[in-house]
Amino acid sequence: MIALRAEFVVKPGKEEQFRETIDLILNNSFGRDREFLQALVLVSEHESRLVTVITFWHYAGLAEARERRVLWLRQKLAPYLDQSMRVQTYCAHVMDSRSNIERQELGETAEAYSAPSKAAAACVS
C-alpha cells in the first residue's frame, strides 16, 4: 500500500469550508476510485489552519496517476488555501495491534522489524 501525504495551510476563516470540501473529495471522488483504500485528515491541535491529509492507495493504482490526483486535489482546494506546503509518497504498512501483542509474546518483535516487509519490497520494485 502507498500513503500519499499532503500538507496545507488554510486561509483564515476558511477552515470549515476546507473541511467540508475535503470530506466531499474523499467521499465522492477518491472514494469511488477502486485503487483508493482510506484516508486520514489531521488538523493541528494548536493551529486549526495546519492540515495534513493522508490517503492510502493500492500500490499499482497510485503509481500511474499520482501527479494527476495531486494536481486535481490542489485545484479543488485552491480557494481555501494560503499555501500547499508539501506532497510526499510513502510505503505504508498498517500494524494490527493484536498481532503485535502475539509477536511480543512469542519473542518475534525484533525479527519483524529487521526483515524487509512485503510493502517495502513492493515500493522498491
Short mmCIF file of C-alpha atoms in Angstrom, two decimals:
data_model
loop_
_atom_site.label_atom_id
_atom_site.label_comp_id
_atom_site.label_asym_id
_atom_site.label_seq_id
_atom_site.Cartn_x
_atom_site.Cartn_y
_atom_site.Cartn_z
CA MET A 1 0.00 0.00 0.00
CA ILE A 2 1.12 3.57 -0.66
CA ALA A 3 0.37 6.59 1.52
CA LEU A 4 0.12 10.00 -0.12
CA ARG A 5 0.62 12.81 2.39
CA ALA A 6 -0.33 16.40 1.55
CA GLU A 7 0.18 19.33 3.91
CA PHE A 8 -1.79 22.55 3.66
CA VAL A 9 -2.14 25.94 5.34
CA VAL A 10 -5.78 27.02 5.16
CA LYS A 11 -6.75 30.69 4.75
CA PRO A 12 -8.01 32.32 7.96
CA GLY A 13 -11.75 31.85 8.32
CA LYS A 14 -11.88 29.13 5.63
CA GLU A 15 -11.23 26.15 7.91
CA GLU A 16 -14.83 24.88 7.92
CA GLN A 17 -15.23 25.25 4.14
CA PHE A 18 -11.92 23.43 3.65
CA ARG A 19 -13.04 20.53 5.86
CA GLU A 20 -16.38 20.25 4.04
CA THR A 21 -14.63 20.27 0.66
CA ILE A 22 -12.02 17.70 1.64
CA ASP A 23 -14.77 15.44 3.02
CA LEU A 24 -16.64 15.68 -0.29
CA ILE A 25 -13.49 14.94 -2.26
CA LEU A 26 -12.59 11.93 -0.14
CA ASN A 27 -16.12 10.51 -0.09
CA ASN A 28 -17.37 11.32 -3.59
CA SER A 29 -14.25 11.34 -5.74
CA PHE A 30 -11.42 9.33 -4.24
CA GLY A 31 -13.94 7.05 -2.54
CA ARG A 32 -15.21 5.90 -5.92
CA ASP A 33 -11.70 5.10 -7.19
CA ARG A 34 -11.11 1.37 -6.89
CA GLU A 35 -7.43 1.97 -6.00
CA PHE A 36 -8.35 4.19 -3.03
CA LEU A 37 -8.30 2.46 0.36
CA GLN A 38 -8.79 5.01 3.13
CA ALA A 39 -7.88 8.49 4.34
CA LEU A 40 -6.96 10.46 7.44
CA VAL A 41 -7.44 14.20 7.81
CA LEU A 42 -5.26 15.62 10.58
CA VAL A 43 -5.93 19.13 11.88
CA SER A 44 -3.30 20.62 14.17
CA GLU A 45 -4.42 20.82 17.77
CA HIS A 46 -2.59 24.12 18.19
CA GLU A 47 -3.32 25.79 14.84
CA SER A 48 -6.51 24.74 13.03
CA ARG A 49 -5.19 26.19 9.76
CA LEU A 50 -2.49 23.49 9.55
CA VAL A 51 -3.96 20.39 7.91
CA THR A 52 -2.40 17.14 6.78
CA VAL A 53 -4.33 14.77 4.52
CA ILE A 54 -3.06 11.21 4.26
CA THR A 55 -4.66 8.96 1.67
CA PHE A 56 -3.94 5.25 1.31
CA TRP A 57 -3.87 3.59 -2.12
CA HIS A 58 -3.16 0.24 -3.70
CA TYR A 59 0.42 0.44 -4.91
CA ALA A 60 -0.15 -0.03 -8.66
CA GLY A 61 -3.05 2.42 -8.88
CA LEU A 62 -1.26 5.35 -7.31
CA ALA A 63 1.96 4.99 -9.25
CA GLU A 64 0.15 5.61 -12.55
CA ALA A 65 -1.99 8.56 -11.50
CA ARG A 66 -0.16 10.25 -8.61
CA GLU A 67 0.58 13.58 -10.30
CA ARG A 68 -2.89 13.82 -11.82
CA ARG A 69 -4.56 13.20 -8.45
CA VAL A 70 -2.31 15.68 -6.63
CA LEU A 71 -2.91 18.41 -9.23
CA TRP A 72 -6.67 17.84 -9.14
CA LEU A 73 -6.72 17.93 -5.32
CA ARG A 74 -4.76 21.20 -5.25
CA GLN A 75 -7.10 22.76 -7.82
CA LYS A 76 -10.22 21.81 -5.86
CA LEU A 77 -8.78 23.13 -2.58
CA ALA A 78 -7.13 26.28 -4.01
CA PRO A 79 -9.89 28.73 -2.95
CA TYR A 80 -9.33 27.77 0.69
CA LEU A 81 -5.52 27.60 0.81
CA ASP A 82 -2.88 30.07 1.85
CA GLN A 83 -0.26 27.52 0.89
CA SER A 84 0.12 23.96 -0.30
CA MET A 85 3.27 23.03 1.57
CA ARG A 86 4.35 19.57 0.60
CA VAL A 87 3.19 16.37 -1.04
CA GLN A 88 5.09 13.15 -0.42
CA THR A 89 4.53 9.49 -1.10
CA TYR A 90 5.40 6.74 1.38
CA CYS A 91 5.33 2.98 1.50
CA ALA A 92 2.76 2.17 4.15
CA HIS A 93 2.38 -0.79 6.43
CA VAL A 94 -0.55 -0.86 8.83
CA MET A 95 0.13 -2.73 12.03
CA ASP A 96 -2.54 -4.83 13.69
CA SER A 97 -2.24 -4.30 17.43
CA ARG A 98 -3.44 -7.79 18.30
CA SER A 99 -0.84 -9.46 16.10
CA ASN A 100 1.83 -7.20 17.63
CA ILE A 101 0.94 -8.45 21.11
CA GLU A 102 1.08 -12.04 19.90
CA ARG A 103 4.52 -11.43 18.32
CA GLN A 104 5.83 -9.91 21.54
CA GLU A 105 4.61 -12.89 23.48
CA LEU A 106 6.45 -15.16 21.06
CA GLY A 107 9.60 -13.03 21.07
CA GLU A 108 9.39 -12.26 17.34
CA THR A 109 9.28 -8.46 17.60
CA ALA A 110 12.94 -7.93 16.69
CA GLU A 111 12.62 -10.25 13.71
CA ALA A 112 9.54 -8.41 12.42
CA TYR A 113 11.44 -5.13 12.28
CA SER A 114 14.71 -6.49 10.90
CA ALA A 115 13.17 -8.37 7.97
CA PRO A 116 12.05 -6.29 4.94
CA SER A 117 8.28 -6.12 4.68
CA LYS A 118 6.27 -7.07 1.60
CA ALA A 119 5.06 -3.46 1.32
CA ALA A 120 8.61 -2.12 1.29
CA ALA A 121 9.59 -4.67 -1.33
CA ALA A 122 6.64 -3.63 -3.49
CA CYS A 123 7.66 0.01 -3.22
CA VAL A 124 11.19 -0.75 -4.34
CA SER A 125 10.19 -2.84 -7.33
#
